[in-house]
mmCIF file of C-alpha atoms in Angstrom:
data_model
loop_
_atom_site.group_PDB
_atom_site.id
_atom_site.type_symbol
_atom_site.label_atom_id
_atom_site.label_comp_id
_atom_site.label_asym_id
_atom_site.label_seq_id
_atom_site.Cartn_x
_atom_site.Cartn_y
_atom_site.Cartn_z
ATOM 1 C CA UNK A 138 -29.963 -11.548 33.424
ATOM 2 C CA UNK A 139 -26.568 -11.968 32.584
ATOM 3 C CA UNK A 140 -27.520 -15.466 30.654
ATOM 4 C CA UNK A 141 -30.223 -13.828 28.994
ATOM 5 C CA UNK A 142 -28.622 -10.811 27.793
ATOM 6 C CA UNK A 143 -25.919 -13.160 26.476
ATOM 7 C CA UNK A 144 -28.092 -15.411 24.737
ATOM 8 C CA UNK A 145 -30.037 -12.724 22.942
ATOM 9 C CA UNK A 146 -26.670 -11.515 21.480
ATOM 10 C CA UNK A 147 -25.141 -14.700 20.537
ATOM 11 C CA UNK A 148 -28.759 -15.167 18.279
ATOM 12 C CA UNK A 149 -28.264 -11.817 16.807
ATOM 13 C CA UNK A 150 -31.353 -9.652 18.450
ATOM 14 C CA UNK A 151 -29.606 -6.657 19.424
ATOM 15 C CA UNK A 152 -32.531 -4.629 20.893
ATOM 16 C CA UNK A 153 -33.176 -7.766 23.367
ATOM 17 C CA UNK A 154 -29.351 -8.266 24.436
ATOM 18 C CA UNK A 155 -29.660 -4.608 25.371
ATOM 19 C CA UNK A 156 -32.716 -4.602 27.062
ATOM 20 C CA UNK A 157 -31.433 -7.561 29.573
ATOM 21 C CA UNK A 158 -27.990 -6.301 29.540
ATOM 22 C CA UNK A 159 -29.520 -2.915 31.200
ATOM 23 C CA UNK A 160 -31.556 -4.852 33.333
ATOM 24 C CA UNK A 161 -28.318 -6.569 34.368
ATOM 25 C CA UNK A 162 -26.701 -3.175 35.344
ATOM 26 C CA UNK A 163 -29.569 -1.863 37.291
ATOM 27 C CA UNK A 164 -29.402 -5.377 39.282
ATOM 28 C CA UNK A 165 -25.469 -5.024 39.721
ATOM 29 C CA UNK A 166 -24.117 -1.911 38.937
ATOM 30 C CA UNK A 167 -20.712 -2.928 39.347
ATOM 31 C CA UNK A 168 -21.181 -5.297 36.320
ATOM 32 C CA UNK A 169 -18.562 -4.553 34.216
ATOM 33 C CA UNK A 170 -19.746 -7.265 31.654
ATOM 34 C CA UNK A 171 -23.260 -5.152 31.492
ATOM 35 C CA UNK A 172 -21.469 -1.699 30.259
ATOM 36 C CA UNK A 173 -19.355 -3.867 28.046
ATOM 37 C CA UNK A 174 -22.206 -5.000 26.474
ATOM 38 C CA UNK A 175 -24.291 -1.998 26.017
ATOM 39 C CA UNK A 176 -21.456 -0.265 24.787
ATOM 40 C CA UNK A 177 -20.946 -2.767 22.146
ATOM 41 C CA UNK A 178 -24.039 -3.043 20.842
ATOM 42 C CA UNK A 179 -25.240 0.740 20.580
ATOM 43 C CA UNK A 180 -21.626 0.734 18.946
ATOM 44 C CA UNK A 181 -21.973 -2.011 16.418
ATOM 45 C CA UNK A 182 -25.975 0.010 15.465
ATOM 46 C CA UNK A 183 -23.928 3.418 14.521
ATOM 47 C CA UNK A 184 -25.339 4.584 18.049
ATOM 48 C CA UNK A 185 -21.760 6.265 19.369
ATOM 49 C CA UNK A 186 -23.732 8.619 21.916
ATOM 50 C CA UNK A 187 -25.828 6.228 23.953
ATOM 51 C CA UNK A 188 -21.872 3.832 23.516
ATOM 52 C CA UNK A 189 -20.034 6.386 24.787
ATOM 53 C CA UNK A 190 -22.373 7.049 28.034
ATOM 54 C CA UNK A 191 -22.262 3.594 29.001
ATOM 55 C CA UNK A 192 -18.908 3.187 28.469
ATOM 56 C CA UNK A 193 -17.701 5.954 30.922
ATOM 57 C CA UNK A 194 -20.634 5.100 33.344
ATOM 58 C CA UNK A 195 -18.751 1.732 33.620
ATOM 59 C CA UNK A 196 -15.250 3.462 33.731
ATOM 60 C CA UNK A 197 -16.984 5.114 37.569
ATOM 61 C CA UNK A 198 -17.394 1.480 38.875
ATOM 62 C CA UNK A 199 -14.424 -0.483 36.974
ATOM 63 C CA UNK A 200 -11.548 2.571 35.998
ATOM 64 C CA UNK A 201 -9.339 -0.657 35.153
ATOM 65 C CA UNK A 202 -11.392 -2.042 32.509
ATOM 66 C CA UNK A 203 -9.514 -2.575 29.370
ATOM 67 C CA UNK A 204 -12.325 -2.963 27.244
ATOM 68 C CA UNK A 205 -14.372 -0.128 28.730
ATOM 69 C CA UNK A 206 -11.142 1.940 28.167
ATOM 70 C CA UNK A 207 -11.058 1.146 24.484
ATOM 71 C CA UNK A 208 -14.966 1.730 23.970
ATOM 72 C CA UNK A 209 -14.473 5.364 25.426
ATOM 73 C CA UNK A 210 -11.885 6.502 22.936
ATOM 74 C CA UNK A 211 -13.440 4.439 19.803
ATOM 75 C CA UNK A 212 -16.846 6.340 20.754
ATOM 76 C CA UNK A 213 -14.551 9.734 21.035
ATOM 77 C CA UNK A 214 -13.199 9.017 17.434
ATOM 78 C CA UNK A 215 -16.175 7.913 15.817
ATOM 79 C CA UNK A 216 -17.894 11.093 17.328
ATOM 80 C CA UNK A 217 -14.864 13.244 15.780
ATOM 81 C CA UNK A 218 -13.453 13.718 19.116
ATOM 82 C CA UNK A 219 -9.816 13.212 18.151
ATOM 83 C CA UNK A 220 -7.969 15.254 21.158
ATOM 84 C CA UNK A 221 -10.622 13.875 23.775
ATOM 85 C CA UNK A 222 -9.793 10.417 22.743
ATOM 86 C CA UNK A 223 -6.198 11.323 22.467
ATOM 87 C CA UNK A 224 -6.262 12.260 26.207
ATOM 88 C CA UNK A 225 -8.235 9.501 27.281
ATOM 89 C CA UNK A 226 -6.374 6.704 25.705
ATOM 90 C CA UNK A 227 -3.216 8.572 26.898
ATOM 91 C CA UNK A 228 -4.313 8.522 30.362
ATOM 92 C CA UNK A 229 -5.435 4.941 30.410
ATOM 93 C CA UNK A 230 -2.094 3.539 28.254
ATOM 94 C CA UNK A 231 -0.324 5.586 31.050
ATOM 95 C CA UNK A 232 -1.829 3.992 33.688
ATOM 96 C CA UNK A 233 -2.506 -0.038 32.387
ATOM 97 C CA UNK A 234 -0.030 -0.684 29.887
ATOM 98 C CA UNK A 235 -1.751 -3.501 27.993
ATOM 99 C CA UNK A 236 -0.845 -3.852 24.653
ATOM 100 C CA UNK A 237 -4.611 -3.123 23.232
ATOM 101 C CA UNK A 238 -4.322 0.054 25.302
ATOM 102 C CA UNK A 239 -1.270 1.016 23.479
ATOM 103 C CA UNK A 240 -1.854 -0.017 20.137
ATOM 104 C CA UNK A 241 -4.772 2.265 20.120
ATOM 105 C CA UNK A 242 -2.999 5.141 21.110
ATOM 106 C CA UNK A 243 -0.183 4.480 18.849
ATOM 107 C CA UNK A 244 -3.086 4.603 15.871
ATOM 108 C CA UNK A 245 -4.998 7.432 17.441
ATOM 109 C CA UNK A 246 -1.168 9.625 17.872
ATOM 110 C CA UNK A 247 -0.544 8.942 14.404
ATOM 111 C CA UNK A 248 -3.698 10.977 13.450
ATOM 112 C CA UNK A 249 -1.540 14.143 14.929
ATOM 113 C CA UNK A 250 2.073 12.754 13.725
ATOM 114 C CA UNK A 251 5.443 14.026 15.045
ATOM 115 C CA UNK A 252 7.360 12.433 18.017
ATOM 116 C CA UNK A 253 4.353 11.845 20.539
ATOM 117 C CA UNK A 254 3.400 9.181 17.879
ATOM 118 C CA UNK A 255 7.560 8.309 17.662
ATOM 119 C CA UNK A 256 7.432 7.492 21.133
ATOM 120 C CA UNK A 257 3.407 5.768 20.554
ATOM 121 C CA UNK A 258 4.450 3.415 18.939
ATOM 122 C CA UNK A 259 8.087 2.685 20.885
ATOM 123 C CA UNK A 260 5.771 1.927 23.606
ATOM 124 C CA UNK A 261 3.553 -0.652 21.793
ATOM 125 C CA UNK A 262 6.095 -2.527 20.457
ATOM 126 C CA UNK A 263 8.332 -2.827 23.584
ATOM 127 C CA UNK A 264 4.483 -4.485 24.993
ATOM 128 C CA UNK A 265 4.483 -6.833 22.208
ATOM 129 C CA UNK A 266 8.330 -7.763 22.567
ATOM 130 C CA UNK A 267 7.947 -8.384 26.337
ATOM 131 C CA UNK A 268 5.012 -10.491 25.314
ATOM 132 C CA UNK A 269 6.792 -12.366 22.373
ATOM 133 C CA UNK A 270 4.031 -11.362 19.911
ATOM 134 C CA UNK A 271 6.135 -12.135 17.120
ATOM 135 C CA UNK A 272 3.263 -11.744 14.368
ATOM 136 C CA UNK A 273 1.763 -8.592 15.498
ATOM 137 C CA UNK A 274 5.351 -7.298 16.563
ATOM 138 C CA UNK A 275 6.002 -7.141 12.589
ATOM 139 C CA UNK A 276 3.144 -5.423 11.500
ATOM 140 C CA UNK A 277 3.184 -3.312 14.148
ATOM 141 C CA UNK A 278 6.772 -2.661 13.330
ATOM 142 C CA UNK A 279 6.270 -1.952 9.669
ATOM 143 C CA UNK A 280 3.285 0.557 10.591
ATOM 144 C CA UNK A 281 5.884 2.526 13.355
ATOM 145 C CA UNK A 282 8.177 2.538 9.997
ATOM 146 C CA UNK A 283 5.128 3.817 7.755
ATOM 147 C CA UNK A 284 4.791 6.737 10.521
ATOM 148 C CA UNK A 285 8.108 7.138 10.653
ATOM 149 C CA UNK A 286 9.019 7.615 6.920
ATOM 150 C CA UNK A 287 5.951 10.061 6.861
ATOM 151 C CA UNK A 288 6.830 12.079 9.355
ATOM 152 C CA UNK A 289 10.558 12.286 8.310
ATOM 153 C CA UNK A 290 11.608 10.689 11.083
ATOM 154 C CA UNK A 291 14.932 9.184 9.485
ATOM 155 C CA UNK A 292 16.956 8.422 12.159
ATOM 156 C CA UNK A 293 13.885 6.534 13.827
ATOM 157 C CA UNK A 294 13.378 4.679 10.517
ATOM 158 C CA UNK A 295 16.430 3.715 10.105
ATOM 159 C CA UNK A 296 16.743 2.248 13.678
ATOM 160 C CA UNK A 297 13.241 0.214 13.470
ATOM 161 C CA UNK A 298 15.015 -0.694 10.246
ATOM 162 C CA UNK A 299 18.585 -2.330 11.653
ATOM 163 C CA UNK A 300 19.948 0.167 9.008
ATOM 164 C CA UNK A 301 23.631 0.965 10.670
ATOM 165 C CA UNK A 302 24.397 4.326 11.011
ATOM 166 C CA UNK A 303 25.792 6.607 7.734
ATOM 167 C CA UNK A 304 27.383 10.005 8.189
ATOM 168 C CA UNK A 305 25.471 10.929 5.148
ATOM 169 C CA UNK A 306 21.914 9.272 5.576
ATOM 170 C CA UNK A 307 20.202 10.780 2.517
ATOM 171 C CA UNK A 308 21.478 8.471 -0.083
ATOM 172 C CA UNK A 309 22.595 4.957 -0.454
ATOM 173 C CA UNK A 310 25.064 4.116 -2.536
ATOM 174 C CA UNK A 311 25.879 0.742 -2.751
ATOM 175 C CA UNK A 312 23.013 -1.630 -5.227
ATOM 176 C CA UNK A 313 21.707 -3.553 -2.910
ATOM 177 C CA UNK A 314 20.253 -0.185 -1.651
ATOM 178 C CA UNK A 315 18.709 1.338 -4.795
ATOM 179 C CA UNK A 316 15.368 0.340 -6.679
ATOM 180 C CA UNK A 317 14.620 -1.145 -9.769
ATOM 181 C CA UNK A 318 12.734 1.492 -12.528
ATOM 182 C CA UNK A 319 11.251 -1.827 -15.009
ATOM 183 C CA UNK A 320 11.987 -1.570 -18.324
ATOM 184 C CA UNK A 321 13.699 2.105 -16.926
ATOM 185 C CA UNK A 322 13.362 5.803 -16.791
ATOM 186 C CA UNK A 323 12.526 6.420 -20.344
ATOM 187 C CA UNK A 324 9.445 3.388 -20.257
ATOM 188 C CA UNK A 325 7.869 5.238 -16.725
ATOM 189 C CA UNK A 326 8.336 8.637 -18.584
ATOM 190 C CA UNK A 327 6.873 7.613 -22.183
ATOM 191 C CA UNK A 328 3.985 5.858 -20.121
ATOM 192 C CA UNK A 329 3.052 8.102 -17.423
ATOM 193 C CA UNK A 330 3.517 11.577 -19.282
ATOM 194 C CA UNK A 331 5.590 12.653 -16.853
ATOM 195 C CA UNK A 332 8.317 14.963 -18.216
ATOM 196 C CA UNK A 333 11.858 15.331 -17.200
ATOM 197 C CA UNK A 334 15.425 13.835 -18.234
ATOM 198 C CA UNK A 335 18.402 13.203 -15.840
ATOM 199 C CA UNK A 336 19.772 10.556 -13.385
ATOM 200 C CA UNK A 337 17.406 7.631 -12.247
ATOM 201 C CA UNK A 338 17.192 8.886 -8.980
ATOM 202 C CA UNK A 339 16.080 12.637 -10.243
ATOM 203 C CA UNK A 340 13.137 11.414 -11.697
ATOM 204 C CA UNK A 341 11.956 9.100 -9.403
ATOM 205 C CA UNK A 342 12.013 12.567 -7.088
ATOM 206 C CA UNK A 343 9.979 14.559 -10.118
ATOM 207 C CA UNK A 344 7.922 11.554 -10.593
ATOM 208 C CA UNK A 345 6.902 11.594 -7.108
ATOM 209 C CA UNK A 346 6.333 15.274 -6.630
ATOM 210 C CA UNK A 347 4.225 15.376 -10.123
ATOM 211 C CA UNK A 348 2.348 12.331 -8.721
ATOM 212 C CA UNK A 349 1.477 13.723 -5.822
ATOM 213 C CA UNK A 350 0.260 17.270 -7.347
ATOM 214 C CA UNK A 351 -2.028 15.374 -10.589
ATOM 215 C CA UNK A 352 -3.523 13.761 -7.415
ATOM 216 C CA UNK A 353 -4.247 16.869 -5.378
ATOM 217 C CA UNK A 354 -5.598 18.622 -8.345
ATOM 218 C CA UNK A 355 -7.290 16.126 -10.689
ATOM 219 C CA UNK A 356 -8.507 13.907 -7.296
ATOM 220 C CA UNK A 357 -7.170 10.996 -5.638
ATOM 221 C CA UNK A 358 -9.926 9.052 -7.986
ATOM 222 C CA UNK A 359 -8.577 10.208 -11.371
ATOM 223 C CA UNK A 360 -5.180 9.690 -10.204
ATOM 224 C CA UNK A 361 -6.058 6.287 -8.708
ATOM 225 C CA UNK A 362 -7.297 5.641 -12.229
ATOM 226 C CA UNK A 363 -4.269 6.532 -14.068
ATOM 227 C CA UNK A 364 -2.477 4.457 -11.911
ATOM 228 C CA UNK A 365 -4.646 1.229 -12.505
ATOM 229 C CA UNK A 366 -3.692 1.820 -16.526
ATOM 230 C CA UNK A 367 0.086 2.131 -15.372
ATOM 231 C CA UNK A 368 0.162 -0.733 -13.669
ATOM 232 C CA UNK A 369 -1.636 -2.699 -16.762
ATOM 233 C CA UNK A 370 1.080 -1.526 -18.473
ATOM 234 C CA UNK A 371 4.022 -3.254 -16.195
ATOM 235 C CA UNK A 372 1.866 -6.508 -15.853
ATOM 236 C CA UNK A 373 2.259 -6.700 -19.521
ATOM 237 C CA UNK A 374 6.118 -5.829 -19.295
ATOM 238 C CA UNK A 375 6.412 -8.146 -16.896
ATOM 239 C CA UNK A 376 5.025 -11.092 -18.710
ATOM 240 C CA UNK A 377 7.173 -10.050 -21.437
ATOM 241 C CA UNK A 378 9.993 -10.297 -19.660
ATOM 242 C CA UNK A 379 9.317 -14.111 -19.353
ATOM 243 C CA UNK A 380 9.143 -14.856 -22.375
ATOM 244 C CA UNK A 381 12.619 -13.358 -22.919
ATOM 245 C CA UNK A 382 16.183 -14.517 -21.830
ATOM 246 C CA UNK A 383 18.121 -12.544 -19.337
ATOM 247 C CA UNK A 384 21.446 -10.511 -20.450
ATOM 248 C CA UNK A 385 23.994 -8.271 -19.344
ATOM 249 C CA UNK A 386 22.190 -5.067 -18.644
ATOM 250 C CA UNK A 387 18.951 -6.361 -20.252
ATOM 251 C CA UNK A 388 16.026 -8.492 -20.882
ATOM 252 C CA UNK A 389 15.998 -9.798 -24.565
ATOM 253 C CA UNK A 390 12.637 -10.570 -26.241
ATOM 254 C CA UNK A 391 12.443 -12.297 -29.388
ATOM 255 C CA UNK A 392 9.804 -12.852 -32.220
ATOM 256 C CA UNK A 393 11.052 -15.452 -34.518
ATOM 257 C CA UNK A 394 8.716 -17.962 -36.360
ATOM 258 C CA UNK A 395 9.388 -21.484 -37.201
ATOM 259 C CA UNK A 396 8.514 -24.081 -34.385
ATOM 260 C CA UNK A 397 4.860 -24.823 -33.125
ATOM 261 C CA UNK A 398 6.871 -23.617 -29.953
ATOM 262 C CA UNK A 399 8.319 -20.318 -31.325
ATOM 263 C CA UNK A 400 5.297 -19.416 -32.993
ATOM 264 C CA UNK A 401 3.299 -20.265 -29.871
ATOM 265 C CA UNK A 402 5.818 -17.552 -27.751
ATOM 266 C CA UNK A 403 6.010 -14.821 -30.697
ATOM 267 C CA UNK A 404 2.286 -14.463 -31.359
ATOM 268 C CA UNK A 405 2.023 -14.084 -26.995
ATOM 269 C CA UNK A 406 4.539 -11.381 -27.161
ATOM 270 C CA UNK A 407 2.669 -9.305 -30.358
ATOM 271 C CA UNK A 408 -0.282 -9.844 -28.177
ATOM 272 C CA UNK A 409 1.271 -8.312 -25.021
ATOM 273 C CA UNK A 410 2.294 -5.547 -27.705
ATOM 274 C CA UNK A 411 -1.134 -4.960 -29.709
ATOM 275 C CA UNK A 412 -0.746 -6.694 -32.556
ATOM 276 C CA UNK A 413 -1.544 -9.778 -34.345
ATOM 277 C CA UNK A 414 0.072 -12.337 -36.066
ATOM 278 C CA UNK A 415 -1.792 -13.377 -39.494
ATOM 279 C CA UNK A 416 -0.878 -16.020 -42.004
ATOM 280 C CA UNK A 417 -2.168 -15.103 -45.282
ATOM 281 C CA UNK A 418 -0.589 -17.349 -48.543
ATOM 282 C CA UNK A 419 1.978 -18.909 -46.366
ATOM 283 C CA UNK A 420 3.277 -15.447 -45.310
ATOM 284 C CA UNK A 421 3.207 -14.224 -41.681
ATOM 285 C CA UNK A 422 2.372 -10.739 -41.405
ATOM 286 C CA UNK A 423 1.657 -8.192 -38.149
ATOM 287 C CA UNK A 424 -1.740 -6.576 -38.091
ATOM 288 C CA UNK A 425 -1.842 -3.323 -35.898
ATOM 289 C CA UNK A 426 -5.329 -3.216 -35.035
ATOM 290 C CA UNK A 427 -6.692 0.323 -34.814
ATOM 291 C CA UNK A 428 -9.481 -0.008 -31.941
ATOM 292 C CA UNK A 429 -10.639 -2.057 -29.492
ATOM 293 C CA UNK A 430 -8.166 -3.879 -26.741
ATOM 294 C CA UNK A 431 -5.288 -4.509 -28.786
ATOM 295 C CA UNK A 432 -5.135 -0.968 -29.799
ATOM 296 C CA UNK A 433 -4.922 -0.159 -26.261
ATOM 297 C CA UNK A 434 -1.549 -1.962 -25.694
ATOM 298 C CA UNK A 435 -0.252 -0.413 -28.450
ATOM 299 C CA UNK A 436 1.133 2.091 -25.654
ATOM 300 C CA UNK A 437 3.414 0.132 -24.374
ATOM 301 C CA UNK A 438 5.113 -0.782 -27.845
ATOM 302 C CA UNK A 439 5.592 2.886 -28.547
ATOM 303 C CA UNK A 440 6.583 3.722 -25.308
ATOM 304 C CA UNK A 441 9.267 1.042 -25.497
ATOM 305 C CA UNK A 442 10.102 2.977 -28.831
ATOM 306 C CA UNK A 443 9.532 -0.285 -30.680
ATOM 307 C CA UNK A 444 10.151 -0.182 -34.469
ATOM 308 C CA UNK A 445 6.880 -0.686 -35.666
ATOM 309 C CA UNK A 446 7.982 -1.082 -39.468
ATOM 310 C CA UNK A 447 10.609 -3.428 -38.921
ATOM 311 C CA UNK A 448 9.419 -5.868 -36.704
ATOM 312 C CA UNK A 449 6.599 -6.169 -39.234
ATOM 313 C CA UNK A 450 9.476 -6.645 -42.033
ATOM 314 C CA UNK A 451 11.509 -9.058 -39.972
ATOM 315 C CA UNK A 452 7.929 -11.324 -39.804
ATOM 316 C CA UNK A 453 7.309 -11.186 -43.143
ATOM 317 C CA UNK A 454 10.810 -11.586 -44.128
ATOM 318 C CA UNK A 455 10.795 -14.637 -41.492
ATOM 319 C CA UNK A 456 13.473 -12.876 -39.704
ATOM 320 C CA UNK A 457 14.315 -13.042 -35.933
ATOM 321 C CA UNK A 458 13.276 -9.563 -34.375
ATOM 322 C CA UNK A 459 14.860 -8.590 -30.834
ATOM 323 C CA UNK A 460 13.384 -6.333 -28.024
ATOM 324 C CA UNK A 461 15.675 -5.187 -25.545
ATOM 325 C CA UNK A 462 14.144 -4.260 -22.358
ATOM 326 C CA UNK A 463 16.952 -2.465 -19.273
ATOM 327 C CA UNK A 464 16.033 -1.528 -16.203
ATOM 328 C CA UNK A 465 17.081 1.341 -14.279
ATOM 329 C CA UNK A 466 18.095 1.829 -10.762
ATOM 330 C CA UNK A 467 17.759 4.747 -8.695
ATOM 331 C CA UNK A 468 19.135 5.539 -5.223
ATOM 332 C CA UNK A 469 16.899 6.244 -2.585
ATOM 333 C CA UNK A 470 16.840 8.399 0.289
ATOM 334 C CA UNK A 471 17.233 5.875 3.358
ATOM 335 C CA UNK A 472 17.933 2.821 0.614
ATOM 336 C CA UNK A 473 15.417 0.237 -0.720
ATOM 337 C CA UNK A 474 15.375 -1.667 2.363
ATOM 338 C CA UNK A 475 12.917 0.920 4.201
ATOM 339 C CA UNK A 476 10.908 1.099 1.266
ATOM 340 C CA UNK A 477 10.457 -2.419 0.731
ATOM 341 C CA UNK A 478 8.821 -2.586 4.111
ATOM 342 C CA UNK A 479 6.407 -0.896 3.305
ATOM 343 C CA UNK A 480 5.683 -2.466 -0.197
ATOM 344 C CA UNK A 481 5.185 -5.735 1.714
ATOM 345 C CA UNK A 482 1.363 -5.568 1.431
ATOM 346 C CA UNK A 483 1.284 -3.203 -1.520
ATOM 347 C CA UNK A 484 2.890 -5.358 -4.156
ATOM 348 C CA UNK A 485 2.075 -4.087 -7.624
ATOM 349 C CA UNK A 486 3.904 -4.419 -11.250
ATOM 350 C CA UNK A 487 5.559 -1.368 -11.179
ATOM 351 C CA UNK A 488 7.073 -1.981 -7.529
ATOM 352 C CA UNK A 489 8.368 0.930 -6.150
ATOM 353 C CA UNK A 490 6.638 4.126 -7.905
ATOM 354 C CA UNK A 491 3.475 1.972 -8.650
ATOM 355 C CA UNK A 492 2.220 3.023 -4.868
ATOM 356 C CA UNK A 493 0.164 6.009 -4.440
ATOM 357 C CA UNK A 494 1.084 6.316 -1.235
ATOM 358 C CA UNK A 495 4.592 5.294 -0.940
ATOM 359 C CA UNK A 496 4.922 7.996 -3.467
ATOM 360 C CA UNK A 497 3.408 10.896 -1.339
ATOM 361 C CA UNK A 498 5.277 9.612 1.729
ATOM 362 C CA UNK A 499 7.864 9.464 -0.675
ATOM 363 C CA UNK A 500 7.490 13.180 -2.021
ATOM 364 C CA UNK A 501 7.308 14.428 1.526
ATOM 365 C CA UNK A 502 10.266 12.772 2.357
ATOM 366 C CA UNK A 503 12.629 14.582 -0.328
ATOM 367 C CA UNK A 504 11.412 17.689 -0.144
ATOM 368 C CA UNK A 505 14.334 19.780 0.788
ATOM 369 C CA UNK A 506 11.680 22.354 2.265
#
């Protein structure tokens, strides 16, 4: 039965496999393979009731079962039973430490927060250290971190981070412990609307506060889109940036015509602006179109406070035109190091306040309520 049941699954035809794997159990009910299997496949059909019965039927005849474990509680969650799956996967981690035992319970106590999922997640990742996991150990390390950081947890971040102790944890100091604003405060204020002068690190606080309210009253989808348009916005910068020469404090940007090579560079960097470079009578001149894509990156040139009028003078006077672009960079509560943990698989242009969600955690975090 066993073979069959196997077969039938391997070939994709679910409503076979099930059909011999029942026949299986009512040969051997001590089969542990047989409620593994039925409790697969009704799970993998959307069928979490008919999972969840066979799953605890095989918990009677085989308590130890891993797998039959893990059904249970997925079944329980998927059936919106978060505190009966919390117990159950509590009881079983308790009992059989395995580390697929604990990881689940680690993800299931971070649906409640606060120190049970602390301690969660210490668990799992003393399992995966004793097992030398070293891949998994970092992920799972950077989601205990994640949890952490939500949950204002500081001291617990900070450990998880190798951070050494501070007597005055809020803020670091030092620059390798603050992040970088691109093209700074004024740029992310002109761009994203969001009002308020004062130190870097004062508005990244605002920033994050006003992000998180736009998204709790305009959606998570309009603010998601807003967002997207940011970031355009930065991937632009950015490529500006490389066309320009580092300096003290600053990027420098140039638009000078004269080499194939120059003129190549200067009519990218209009481009990355909104304008276009025209050559009408052996004059250069900048058109500003008034619709359509171009127009659209026109944002960025004002937001950079570009001088519209004499850039297009310096071109037409064959002139060298600079653009200075300086970053700002704001201290942190915890430094950037625990931030940039997280922005390991959320990379964007903007780094730092380009993350939706680093920003809530991020809001949450700083509120002195």
């Amino acid at each position: 039965m066993t073979r069959y049941a196997q077969f039938w699954e391997v070939v994709g035809e679910a409503p076979r496999a099930l059909e011999f794997w029942r026949r299986a159990i009512r040969v051997d009910p001590d089969l542990e393979a047989g409620y593994l299997g039925v409790a697969g496949l009704e799970a993998a059909a959307g069928n979490w009731k008919p999972s969840l019965e066979a799953a605890t039927q095989g918990l009677e005849r085989a308590p130890r079962s891993v797998g039959l474990h893990l059904a249970r509680a997925e079944a329980l969650l998927a059936l919106n039973l978060h505190q009966e799956a919390r117990a159950a996967i509590r009881a079983a981690a308790g009992e059989i430490p395995d580390p697929a035992l604990l990881r689940l319970e680690a993800r299931i106590e971070d649906l409640f927060g606060g120190e049970q999922a602390g301690r969660a997640w210490s668990r799992y990742l003393e399992a995966l250290a004793k097992k030398g996991e070293s891949k998994e150990l970092e992920e799972a390390r950077r989601q205990a971190i994640f949890s952490a950081l939500r949950d204002g947890r500081s001291d617990t971040a900070a450990e998880l981070l190798g951070l050494p102790e501070q007597e005055n944890p809020s803020f670091a100091t030092d620059q390798e412990n603050t992040v970088v604003i691109p093209g700074g405060v004024s740029l992310l204020r002109n761009l994203s609307g969001v009002p308020r002068h004062g130190e870097p690190e004062q508005y990244l606080i605002f920033f994050a506060r006003a992000a998180v309210e736009l998204a709790e009253t305009q959606g998570s989808k309009e603010w998601a889109r807003r967002v997207e348009v940011l970031l355009e916005h930065y991937e632009r910068l950015n490529e500006l940036r490389r066309l320009g020469r580092p300096e003290v404090g600053a990027t420098v940007v140039t638009i000078q015509l004269g080499s194939r090579q120059d003129d190549r560079r200067s009519r990218r960097v209009l481009e990355l602006l909104g304008y276009r470079l025209r050559r009408s009578g052996g004059t250069a001149q900048v058109e500003m179109p008034a619709r359509g894509e171009l127009s659209r990156r026109q944002s960025l040139a004002a937001a950079l406070e570009l001088d519209e009028e004499g850039m297009a003078e310096a071109v037409r006077e064959n002139r060298t035109f600079t653009i200075a672009i300086r970053d700002d960079r704001a201290r942190v509560v915890l430094g950037a190091k625990a931030w940039s943990e997280l922005l390991a698989d959320r990379e964007n242009a903007l780094g730092f306040a380009g993350s939706p969600t680093i920003m809530r955690i991020f809001s949450t975090f700083t509120d002195p309520h």
